[in-house]
Tab-separated table of C-alpha atoms in Angstrom:
chain	number	residue	atom	x	y	z
A	1	MET	CA	39.483	8.190	0.599
A	2	SER	CA	35.585	8.744	1.238
A	3	LYS	CA	33.375	5.882	1.066
A	4	MET	CA	31.374	5.879	-2.081
A	5	THR	CA	27.732	4.834	-2.858
A	6	ASN	CA	25.295	5.092	-5.677
A	7	CYS	CA	22.561	7.724	-5.854
A	8	LYS	CA	19.159	6.109	-5.584
A	9	THR	CA	17.599	8.257	-8.189
A	10	CYS	CA	20.154	8.482	-11.064
A	11	GLY	CA	22.442	5.596	-9.958
A	12	LYS	CA	25.812	7.787	-10.268
A	13	GLU	CA	28.392	7.237	-7.854
A	14	ILE	CA	28.503	9.779	-5.142
A	15	ALA	CA	30.258	9.926	-1.653
A	16	ALA	CA	28.209	8.116	0.935
A	17	ASN	CA	28.244	11.152	3.281
A	18	ALA	CA	26.885	13.662	0.606
A	19	LYS	CA	23.509	15.101	1.576
A	20	THR	CA	22.553	15.506	-1.877
A	21	CYS	CA	23.546	14.070	-5.217
A	22	PRO	CA	25.763	16.711	-7.061
A	23	PHE	CA	24.306	15.301	-10.339
A	24	CYS	CA	20.623	15.300	-10.137
A	25	GLY	CA	20.066	17.084	-6.541
A	26	ALA	CA	18.075	14.300	-5.016
A	27	LYS	CA	18.476	13.639	-1.353
A	28	ASN	CA	21.053	11.082	-0.422
A	29	LYS	CA	19.349	9.305	2.641
A	30	PRO	CA	20.908	6.763	4.710
A	31	PRO	CA	20.284	3.058	4.127
A	32	ILE	CA	16.990	2.186	5.968
A	33	TYR	CA	18.894	-0.574	8.099
A	34	LYS	CA	20.808	2.442	9.447
A	35	ARG	CA	17.856	4.245	10.967
A	36	ILE	CA	16.607	3.790	14.638
A	37	TRP	CA	13.013	3.208	13.719
A	38	PHE	CA	13.917	0.229	11.441
A	39	TRP	CA	15.508	-1.688	14.244
A	40	LEU	CA	12.655	-0.794	16.502
A	41	LEU	CA	10.238	-2.390	14.063
A	42	ILE	CA	12.441	-5.331	13.855
A	43	VAL	CA	12.583	-5.785	17.593
A	44	PHE	CA	9.041	-5.113	18.532
A	45	ILE	CA	6.896	-6.161	15.367
A	46	VAL	CA	8.904	-8.544	13.159
A	47	ILE	CA	10.559	-10.909	15.533
A	48	PRO	CA	7.658	-11.418	17.562
A	49	ALA	CA	5.467	-11.933	14.221
A	50	ILE	CA	7.975	-14.494	13.004
A	51	VAL	CA	7.829	-16.408	16.261
A	52	GLY	CA	3.976	-16.336	16.430
A	53	ILE	CA	3.834	-17.761	12.634
A	54	PHE	CA	6.503	-20.708	13.338
A	55	GLY	CA	4.714	-21.348	16.579
A	56	SER	CA	1.476	-21.998	14.682
A	57	GLU	CA	2.703	-23.412	11.620
A	58	GLU	CA	2.471	-27.169	12.993
A	59	ASN	CA	-1.247	-26.631	13.544
A	60	ASP	CA	-1.943	-24.892	10.441
A	61	ALA	CA	-0.082	-26.868	7.973
A	62	PRO	CA	-2.932	-28.708	5.658
A	63	SER	CA	-2.330	-32.456	5.231
A	64	SER	CA	-1.512	-33.650	1.659
A	65	THR	CA	-5.391	-34.795	1.218
A	66	SER	CA	-6.708	-31.370	2.244
A	67	ALA	CA	-4.159	-29.705	-0.307
A	68	ILE	CA	-5.384	-31.675	-2.992
A	69	ALA	CA	-8.781	-30.918	-2.441
A	70	GLU	CA	-7.888	-27.082	-2.217
A	71	THR	CA	-6.537	-27.371	-6.000
A	72	ALA	CA	-10.193	-28.259	-7.159
A	73	PRO	CA	-12.654	-25.714	-5.669
A	74	SER	CA	-16.090	-26.897	-5.230
A	75	SER	CA	-19.073	-25.494	-7.051
A	76	SER	CA	-19.984	-23.426	-4.049
A	77	GLU	CA	-16.410	-21.713	-3.839
A	78	THR	CA	-16.800	-21.013	-7.482
A	79	SER	CA	-20.177	-19.259	-7.056
A	80	SER	CA	-18.710	-17.464	-4.077
A	81	ALA	CA	-15.867	-16.131	-6.376
A	82	ALA	CA	-18.586	-15.117	-9.088
A	83	ASP	CA	-20.620	-13.263	-6.300
A	84	LYS	CA	-17.620	-11.172	-5.323
A	85	ASP	CA	-17.367	-9.767	-9.044
A	86	GLU	CA	-20.781	-8.834	-8.684
A	87	ALA	CA	-20.069	-6.783	-5.604
A	88	PHE	CA	-17.896	-4.367	-8.045
A	89	ALA	CA	-20.831	-3.902	-10.337
A	90	GLY	CA	-21.956	-0.120	-11.013
A	91	ASP	CA	-20.488	3.101	-9.875
A	92	CYS	CA	-18.211	3.006	-6.944
A	93	GLY	CA	-19.965	6.169	-5.507
A	94	ILE	CA	-17.057	8.346	-5.341
A	95	SER	CA	-14.971	10.634	-7.646
A	96	ALA	CA	-11.439	10.755	-6.837
A	97	SER	CA	-8.003	11.906	-7.694
A	98	ALA	CA	-4.585	11.408	-6.079
A	99	GLU	CA	-1.098	13.177	-5.922
A	100	MET	CA	2.372	12.107	-4.821
A	101	GLY	CA	4.675	14.529	-2.929
A	102	SER	CA	6.939	14.476	0.045
A	103	SER	CA	6.109	15.195	3.614
A	104	VAL	CA	7.897	17.806	5.554
A	105	ILE	CA	10.594	15.095	6.725
A	106	GLY	CA	11.273	14.075	3.294
A	107	TYR	CA	9.404	10.736	2.930
A	108	PRO	CA	6.797	9.749	-0.053
A	109	GLU	CA	3.303	11.246	0.815
A	110	LEU	CA	0.126	10.534	-1.200
A	111	THR	CA	-2.984	12.708	-0.922
A	112	VAL	CA	-6.284	11.481	-2.164
A	113	SER	CA	-9.147	14.045	-2.912
A	114	ILE	CA	-12.564	12.361	-2.672
A	115	THR	CA	-15.954	13.421	-3.433
A	116	ASN	CA	-19.109	11.502	-2.557
A	117	THR	CA	-21.282	11.446	-5.674
A	118	THR	CA	-24.281	9.565	-4.264
A	119	ASN	CA	-26.977	10.687	-2.251
A	120	LYS	CA	-25.964	8.526	0.853
A	121	ASP	CA	-23.383	9.525	3.359
A	122	ILE	CA	-19.958	7.369	3.200
A	123	SER	CA	-18.679	5.946	6.532
A	124	ALA	CA	-15.397	4.348	5.163
A	125	ILE	CA	-13.274	3.641	2.202
A	126	GLN	CA	-10.591	1.176	1.511
A	127	PHE	CA	-8.018	1.910	-1.166
A	128	TYR	CA	-5.070	-0.416	-2.648
A	129	ALA	CA	-1.799	1.033	-3.260
A	130	VAL	CA	0.805	-0.593	-5.721
A	131	PRO	CA	4.029	1.327	-4.905
A	132	CYS	CA	6.572	1.778	-7.529
A	133	ASP	CA	10.138	2.652	-7.564
A	134	VAL	CA	11.729	5.447	-10.093
A	135	TYR	CA	11.951	2.767	-12.777
A	136	GLY	CA	8.106	2.035	-12.389
A	137	ASP	CA	8.861	-1.495	-10.772
A	138	GLU	CA	6.602	-2.575	-7.916
A	139	ILE	CA	8.374	-2.235	-4.539
A	140	THR	CA	7.529	-5.350	-2.502
A	141	GLY	CA	8.492	-6.691	0.957
A	142	TRP	CA	7.413	-6.151	4.792
A	143	THR	CA	7.590	-2.262	4.471
A	144	SER	CA	5.504	-1.881	1.702
A	145	GLN	CA	2.233	-0.270	2.413
A	146	ASN	CA	-0.768	-1.572	0.240
A	147	LYS	CA	-4.080	-1.287	2.050
A	148	LEU	CA	-5.025	2.358	2.891
A	149	TYR	CA	-7.975	2.963	4.883
A	150	THR	CA	-10.116	5.764	5.887
A	151	ASP	CA	-13.076	6.116	8.363
A	152	THR	CA	-13.625	9.582	7.818
A	153	SER	CA	-17.508	10.422	7.153
A	154	ILE	CA	-18.045	11.871	3.921
A	155	GLY	CA	-21.853	13.384	3.485
A	156	ALA	CA	-23.773	13.212	0.373
A	157	GLY	CA	-22.387	15.259	-2.256
A	158	GLU	CA	-19.453	16.383	0.077
A	159	SER	CA	-15.686	16.249	-0.541
A	160	THR	CA	-12.690	15.929	1.426
A	161	SER	CA	-8.880	15.024	1.372
A	162	ILE	CA	-6.760	12.191	2.877
A	163	THR	CA	-3.004	11.952	3.092
A	164	TYR	CA	-1.037	8.896	3.542
A	165	GLN	CA	2.973	8.737	4.266
A	166	PHE	CA	5.030	5.938	3.208
A	167	ILE	CA	7.981	4.625	5.481
A	168	GLU	CA	9.771	3.210	2.329
A	169	ASP	CA	11.467	6.266	0.866
A	170	THR	CA	12.126	4.709	-2.663
A	171	VAL	CA	8.410	4.888	-3.441
A	172	LYS	CA	7.954	7.490	-6.224
A	173	THR	CA	4.421	6.808	-7.450
A	174	VAL	CA	1.786	4.200	-6.862
A	175	GLU	CA	-0.834	2.516	-8.722
A	176	LEU	CA	-4.229	3.313	-6.791
A	177	TYR	CA	-7.521	1.355	-6.468
A	178	VAL	CA	-10.515	1.825	-4.476
A	179	TYR	CA	-12.034	-1.629	-3.790
A	180	SER	CA	-14.643	-0.835	-0.852
A	181	VAL	CA	-16.892	2.047	-0.066
A	182	TYR	CA	-18.987	1.415	3.031
A	183	PHE	CA	-22.165	3.549	3.310
A	184	ALA	CA	-23.856	4.695	6.353
A	185	ASP	CA	-27.009	2.673	5.607
A	186	GLY	CA	-24.781	-0.546	5.693
A	187	THR	CA	-24.412	-1.294	2.142
A	188	GLU	CA	-21.270	-1.417	0.424
A	189	TRP	CA	-19.769	-1.231	-3.088
A	190	GLY	CA	-16.987	-3.691	-3.666
A	191	ASP	CA	-15.358	-5.966	-0.847
A	192	LYS	CA	-13.425	-5.104	1.938
A	193	ASP	CA	-11.950	-8.703	2.163
A	194	ALA	CA	-10.932	-8.851	-1.562
A	195	THR	CA	-7.755	-10.289	-2.455
A	196	LYS	CA	-5.024	-8.673	-4.351
A	197	SER	CA	-5.955	-10.466	-7.656
A	198	ALA	CA	-9.612	-9.501	-7.072
A	199	ILE	CA	-8.783	-5.796	-6.529
A	200	LEU	CA	-6.484	-5.378	-9.564
A	201	LYS	CA	-9.291	-7.239	-11.691
A	202	ASN	CA	-12.226	-5.476	-10.267
A	203	GLY	CA	-11.143	-2.273	-8.383
A	204	THR	CA	-11.761	1.220	-9.701
A	205	ILE	CA	-8.353	2.810	-10.835
A	206	ILE	CA	-7.611	6.381	-9.436
A	207	GLU	CA	-5.449	8.557	-11.469
A	208	VAL	CA	-2.095	9.524	-9.351
A	209	SER	CA	-0.147	12.646	-10.706
A	210	GLY	CA	3.030	13.796	-9.382
A	211	GLU	CA	6.259	12.192	-7.969
A	212	SER	CA	7.788	11.980	-4.492
């Protein structure tokens, strides 16, 4: 008897070796842990990273006194947080739209179309993507790709398109924000070092159509 599994798209039970789901037609890709690149990532990236984290943990661990102090930010820290909000004031300097699709090898792919709406050249842009599955739930974990970056120069009034591919094949769509636009004259809209909460609060939302 063939080994059975569930379709990742419609959830119905299908043969594990089926190439496509007979119910909804979705591709039946093997689990991520059965792919060669997954284990290469584990060996060359994840394991060294874990070793590095635990190796420095003893030096980085704050004392109980400092931990208590961090719970009550100083007035200067409060002021800094307010300044970061001000960095997002005004128009971000671009007009953008995005579309989800699939790459030639079947992985989720995001194409962002960008127009520079200012009279200054743009040197770099940073986006923040919140990947979501077919149910609309956020996909988290070390395979998630959140911060998307481009240093493609965009002249004043010019347009371009940037494509990003995701390695997590359960991504169906994303919530997309722009949180840093760096201009050729050295000025910046937003904050390239912003935290996730600051980005979701202050970043400019970009409409994303389609599904992978």
